[in-house]
């Protein structure tokens, strides 16, 4: 597990408010969008209007839209002479009273037409006044035979309630800058370290230089009336971990705030680098243009060979002989010789870093050449034989069982890169990045990742999913994406190995990769794990595992695997055809568990399965809790202060008996407003900020006043307002990002991020028009992660030493301007969040960047003396904290635990320590993710909790103890 780098928004007086941070990746997004799907929040049934005229068919109403989610059992004539897409849109137009799509010809554009025998499946993309709607896809299923065409059913999401304007008021360059800043804060904002050094005035820090962004046009996010956004793709490197960054960030085009972001890289499991790897030489290869094709494009120039797999089996290979070079290479011309004439090509990527292979075609690739057609030795150990053989088996499966030609159904080239490394050491993962498969080199425990057929099948199936339902890789739709990749990958593997479906180990994913342990001990997942929504669903933000794409996948894949075991033991391909039909002809990008269940059930009926077989399908989903309303069965041990916030990228604050947080409206379509309420739960929450189209975020309060930042089209304002009421004041306007706000008796403290990546803590006393910077605003100094109490500010400080930069914690007395560096115990490499109380200063410190991410919780007196660790960085019980909040009685940290896999106990949880470190307890035993803690006095803490699948503001007055 790598070092967490989480930023988060904070509370008044004792801790910082950092940018939302994914604990497992850096700062997470504090948004749990509706449990029903990725973006569509649960809507009361009264608002999910059924069609005005009920057709003589099975109809499942849409959620938050008048267009039905599923119409099945149709047999209605369509234009047989028209192109399939035109016939599909003509049907929707003719049945406007059923579908409520006013102008399908204008608002739906063809994406794909899939023809299988007499069946035609047309996918249509929704446009709102010409702008793409994220996840807005509608599918029309038809049959054409004997010169006649009929519509048999429809499904998908068409959002009828969109009214947002489509003219951006935020400049594109501002959106790109804010997207990059948001990603930077997520992956690095939780600590101040040498990555934040500005080498010269006007030069970028290492962290800032490592990321770039590119706008990809406008997109409407279908929440309520719709949110017009810029889609910005941010790529680069996480300088703290060396891992590649490839994320889509959606920035509100009317206010400039990032409302949604998630990773685009689809991996087999959570990344855990280790060890090292060799980098043998070989013949360099250039990027293939449109996929290598057969010379002359008329015949198959390939030949046959053999290869020894990593398990010692000798297998046949389709390869190519270069007559001029007298060398064989791992290029398969045979399989697509009769269609696209593209190839299956396996590349030597052992000299390539994973960062260079993610989302781009890397330099340094080599051909796997051999003077003989029989491959072994180096090609075996590197995983090349496994990858090439397995890619052929997966291609054959989709071709023979489902009639699909390659991943896109149109004969695309299949490129496999084997042996990529991570910062010079092995990369223990594999991924599909939208154009190719990339397999890590493995380590002492795991073989190269291509050595298991189910892993290869998993990654290639991501390509199939992308070219069918295109399930968005975040939240529940992302969990479905992973579940389908696991299901088909394992189905291919079990079929090839001849394993029995009732074998307890038949559901293991990646079990053949083990070098030193038994299969069950190192397998990535188990489709027979019996997980259910009620017992095991984990509500997390997009910053953690992209919203739980791996964490929650086996709930659904387990149901599919049960179907495969029970549907027809003599013909397991019947279940495969069922699931493939649901994927290719029913599912759409934003489907969640319930919609996917409906898709499989409808596909079972469509395929003509018997009533008994259809009941097996329903029973399997029921057994895993995938039923309507499953979200309501999850319990918590905390008290809810404010529910269903529908926010992203902003957190909580507490002080003086009050809390403050941001909130959107019920469907999440409004820009955020600031509310405040009492931490004892009495009274009604008060609206503090204006509802003026700006995003009001990063609140702080001292119980008398609330202060926050407001994102506008080109600038950010720091605003304040008394809780008792009164005018809103603009305290400061910035053209760069500001976060980590605090307030005490009218004095406001915040952290500023300049355009070059520099970080500086400033404060505004009552009446000040410009801030005072605790570091003078000097480029060679960095200050960050402030806290405020009794007129003193504590913060992390980066400053030049005799030979290198040093990092420490400093206090600043606002009244006198006097500063004091705290005594350190070792040589800090990074400092995390600070917390100052009436007695002590606390902070997080990292002195060993090579461990699993553990940080110490350190304490000193207000004078900077008596420094000690109340939680050590190493040894039993060491934590991986990324946030801290403190009162005179207790210190609460938001932390992970060292672990080998994602599970509930691995998620961000709150641990509370006594000020002397003698007591350490879990604050809450809630099952989901816990983020943004803010000390409310004594041992009470408020935080954002994701257990129920929503974002709720909750509290406990004392720790729960042992969970």
PDB file of C-alpha atoms in Angstrom, residues 357-473:
ATOM      1  CA  UNK A 357       2.542   3.160 -20.352  1.00  0.00           C
ATOM      2  CA  UNK A 358      -0.655   4.551 -18.837  1.00  0.00           C
ATOM      3  CA  UNK A 359      -2.926   6.232 -21.373  1.00  0.00           C
ATOM      4  CA  UNK A 360      -0.179   6.664 -23.966  1.00  0.00           C
ATOM      5  CA  UNK A 361       1.997   4.619 -26.294  1.00  0.00           C
ATOM      6  CA  UNK A 362       5.386   4.435 -24.569  1.00  0.00           C
ATOM      7  CA  UNK A 363       8.867   4.655 -25.965  1.00  0.00           C
ATOM      8  CA  UNK A 364      11.202   1.751 -25.246  1.00  0.00           C
ATOM      9  CA  UNK A 365       8.973  -1.122 -26.370  1.00  0.00           C
ATOM     10  CA  UNK A 366      10.680  -4.052 -28.027  1.00  0.00           C
ATOM     11  CA  UNK A 367       9.597  -6.979 -30.146  1.00  0.00           C
ATOM     12  CA  UNK A 368       9.824 -10.428 -28.603  1.00  0.00           C
ATOM     13  CA  UNK A 369      12.012 -11.866 -31.347  1.00  0.00           C
ATOM     14  CA  UNK A 370      13.384 -15.393 -31.499  1.00  0.00           C
ATOM     15  CA  UNK A 371      15.438 -17.299 -34.083  1.00  0.00           C
ATOM     16  CA  UNK A 372      13.217 -20.341 -33.499  1.00  0.00           C
ATOM     17  CA  UNK A 373       9.397 -20.649 -33.580  1.00  0.00           C
ATOM     18  CA  UNK A 374       9.572 -22.290 -30.168  1.00  0.00           C
ATOM     19  CA  UNK A 375       9.526 -19.750 -27.330  1.00  0.00           C
ATOM     20  CA  UNK A 376      10.806 -20.454 -23.835  1.00  0.00           C
ATOM     21  CA  UNK A 377      13.347 -19.055 -21.360  1.00  0.00           C
ATOM     22  CA  UNK A 378      13.205 -15.269 -21.354  1.00  0.00           C
ATOM     23  CA  UNK A 379       9.838 -15.189 -23.134  1.00  0.00           C
ATOM     24  CA  UNK A 380       8.425 -17.542 -20.524  1.00  0.00           C
ATOM     25  CA  UNK A 381       9.812 -15.761 -17.474  1.00  0.00           C
ATOM     26  CA  UNK A 382       8.705 -12.328 -18.729  1.00  0.00           C
ATOM     27  CA  UNK A 383       5.114 -13.495 -19.206  1.00  0.00           C
ATOM     28  CA  UNK A 384       5.200 -12.963 -22.966  1.00  0.00           C
ATOM     29  CA  UNK A 385       4.172 -16.521 -23.833  1.00  0.00           C
ATOM     30  CA  UNK A 386       1.346 -16.385 -21.293  1.00  0.00           C
ATOM     31  CA  UNK A 387       0.074 -13.028 -22.583  1.00  0.00           C
ATOM     32  CA  UNK A 388       0.195 -14.024 -26.244  1.00  0.00           C
ATOM     33  CA  UNK A 389      -1.432 -17.418 -25.726  1.00  0.00           C
ATOM     34  CA  UNK A 390      -4.078 -16.008 -23.369  1.00  0.00           C
ATOM     35  CA  UNK A 391      -4.982 -13.110 -25.666  1.00  0.00           C
ATOM     36  CA  UNK A 392      -5.701 -15.673 -28.377  1.00  0.00           C
ATOM     37  CA  UNK A 393      -7.859 -17.751 -26.038  1.00  0.00           C
ATOM     38  CA  UNK A 394      -9.865 -14.704 -24.962  1.00  0.00           C
ATOM     39  CA  UNK A 395     -10.308 -13.602 -28.595  1.00  0.00           C
ATOM     40  CA  UNK A 396     -11.503 -17.116 -29.508  1.00  0.00           C
ATOM     41  CA  UNK A 397     -13.975 -17.165 -26.618  1.00  0.00           C
ATOM     42  CA  UNK A 398     -15.669 -13.934 -27.630  1.00  0.00           C
ATOM     43  CA  UNK A 399     -15.620 -14.932 -31.309  1.00  0.00           C
ATOM     44  CA  UNK A 400     -16.905 -18.481 -30.877  1.00  0.00           C
ATOM     45  CA  UNK A 401     -19.340 -18.038 -27.977  1.00  0.00           C
ATOM     46  CA  UNK A 402     -20.642 -14.538 -28.665  1.00  0.00           C
ATOM     47  CA  UNK A 403     -19.826 -13.904 -32.323  1.00  0.00           C
ATOM     48  CA  UNK A 404     -17.715 -10.879 -31.391  1.00  0.00           C
ATOM     49  CA  UNK A 405     -14.681  -9.937 -33.519  1.00  0.00           C
ATOM     50  CA  UNK A 406     -12.112  -8.519 -31.071  1.00  0.00           C
ATOM     51  CA  UNK A 407     -12.763  -6.128 -28.210  1.00  0.00           C
ATOM     52  CA  UNK A 408     -14.654  -3.524 -30.216  1.00  0.00           C
ATOM     53  CA  UNK A 409     -16.585  -6.069 -32.297  1.00  0.00           C
ATOM     54  CA  UNK A 410     -14.947  -4.701 -35.437  1.00  0.00           C
ATOM     55  CA  UNK A 411     -11.594  -6.426 -35.406  1.00  0.00           C
ATOM     56  CA  UNK A 412      -9.448  -3.907 -33.510  1.00  0.00           C
ATOM     57  CA  UNK A 413      -5.781  -4.646 -32.903  1.00  0.00           C
ATOM     58  CA  UNK A 414      -5.072  -6.252 -29.531  1.00  0.00           C
ATOM     59  CA  UNK A 415      -1.837  -5.003 -27.986  1.00  0.00           C
ATOM     60  CA  UNK A 416      -0.425  -6.585 -24.838  1.00  0.00           C
ATOM     61  CA  UNK A 417       2.513  -4.967 -22.994  1.00  0.00           C
ATOM     62  CA  UNK A 418       4.227  -7.304 -20.554  1.00  0.00           C
ATOM     63  CA  UNK A 419       6.682  -6.714 -17.738  1.00  0.00           C
ATOM     64  CA  UNK A 420       6.172  -2.997 -17.011  1.00  0.00           C
ATOM     65  CA  UNK A 421       7.935  -1.806 -13.886  1.00  0.00           C
ATOM     66  CA  UNK A 422       7.282   0.795 -11.235  1.00  0.00           C
ATOM     67  CA  UNK A 423      10.088   3.230 -10.438  1.00  0.00           C
ATOM     68  CA  UNK A 424      12.626   0.564 -11.342  1.00  0.00           C
ATOM     69  CA  UNK A 425      10.903  -2.195  -9.376  1.00  0.00           C
ATOM     70  CA  UNK A 426       8.115  -4.646 -10.165  1.00  0.00           C
ATOM     71  CA  UNK A 427       4.568  -3.452 -10.759  1.00  0.00           C
ATOM     72  CA  UNK A 428       2.113  -5.919  -9.201  1.00  0.00           C
ATOM     73  CA  UNK A 429      -0.981  -5.044 -11.197  1.00  0.00           C
ATOM     74  CA  UNK A 430      -2.493  -5.070 -14.667  1.00  0.00           C
ATOM     75  CA  UNK A 431      -4.808  -2.657 -16.450  1.00  0.00           C
ATOM     76  CA  UNK A 432      -6.721  -1.717 -19.587  1.00  0.00           C
ATOM     77  CA  UNK A 433      -6.316   1.972 -20.437  1.00  0.00           C
ATOM     78  CA  UNK A 434      -8.684   2.254 -23.375  1.00  0.00           C
ATOM     79  CA  UNK A 435      -6.245   1.132 -26.046  1.00  0.00           C
ATOM     80  CA  UNK A 436      -4.136  -1.743 -24.722  1.00  0.00           C
ATOM     81  CA  UNK A 437      -3.508  -4.245 -21.945  1.00  0.00           C
ATOM     82  CA  UNK A 438      -0.580  -3.576 -19.611  1.00  0.00           C
ATOM     83  CA  UNK A 439       0.782  -6.330 -17.352  1.00  0.00           C
ATOM     84  CA  UNK A 440       3.129  -5.763 -14.435  1.00  0.00           C
ATOM     85  CA  UNK A 441       6.310  -7.743 -13.868  1.00  0.00           C
ATOM     86  CA  UNK A 442       5.201  -9.242 -10.550  1.00  0.00           C
ATOM     87  CA  UNK A 443       7.482  -9.698  -7.570  1.00  0.00           C
ATOM     88  CA  UNK A 444       8.752 -12.376  -5.199  1.00  0.00           C
ATOM     89  CA  UNK A 445       5.196 -13.370  -4.271  1.00  0.00           C
ATOM     90  CA  UNK A 446       3.388 -12.862  -7.588  1.00  0.00           C
ATOM     91  CA  UNK A 447       4.333 -14.038 -11.058  1.00  0.00           C
ATOM     92  CA  UNK A 448       4.083 -11.646 -13.965  1.00  0.00           C
ATOM     93  CA  UNK A 449       0.432 -10.592 -14.140  1.00  0.00           C
ATOM     94  CA  UNK A 450      -0.173 -12.192 -17.554  1.00  0.00           C
ATOM     95  CA  UNK A 451       0.505 -15.650 -16.087  1.00  0.00           C
ATOM     96  CA  UNK A 452      -3.149 -16.227 -15.182  1.00  0.00           C
ATOM     97  CA  UNK A 453      -5.750 -16.506 -17.931  1.00  0.00           C
ATOM     98  CA  UNK A 454      -8.479 -14.959 -15.788  1.00  0.00           C
ATOM     99  CA  UNK A 455      -6.405 -11.775 -15.362  1.00  0.00           C
ATOM    100  CA  UNK A 456      -5.906 -11.503 -19.122  1.00  0.00           C
ATOM    101  CA  UNK A 457      -9.598 -12.227 -19.676  1.00  0.00           C
ATOM    102  CA  UNK A 458     -10.469  -9.603 -17.054  1.00  0.00           C
ATOM    103  CA  UNK A 459      -8.451  -6.838 -18.706  1.00  0.00           C
ATOM    104  CA  UNK A 460      -9.606  -7.671 -22.220  1.00  0.00           C
ATOM    105  CA  UNK A 461     -13.214  -7.738 -21.012  1.00  0.00           C
ATOM    106  CA  UNK A 462     -12.788  -4.142 -19.844  1.00  0.00           C
ATOM    107  CA  UNK A 463     -12.259  -3.425 -23.529  1.00  0.00           C
ATOM    108  CA  UNK A 464     -15.464  -5.269 -24.393  1.00  0.00           C
ATOM    109  CA  UNK A 465     -17.399  -3.369 -21.712  1.00  0.00           C
ATOM    110  CA  UNK A 466     -16.008  -0.064 -22.981  1.00  0.00           C
ATOM    111  CA  UNK A 467     -17.258  -0.890 -26.464  1.00  0.00           C
ATOM    112  CA  UNK A 468     -20.735  -2.016 -25.346  1.00  0.00           C
ATOM    113  CA  UNK A 469     -22.424  -0.581 -22.249  1.00  0.00           C
ATOM    114  CA  UNK A 470     -19.358   1.611 -21.514  1.00  0.00           C
ATOM    115  CA  UNK A 471     -20.074   1.470 -17.793  1.00  0.00           C
ATOM    116  CA  UNK A 472     -18.562   4.554 -16.131  1.00  0.00           C
ATOM    117  CA  UNK A 473     -15.594   3.400 -14.058  1.00  0.00           C
TER     118      UNK A 473
END
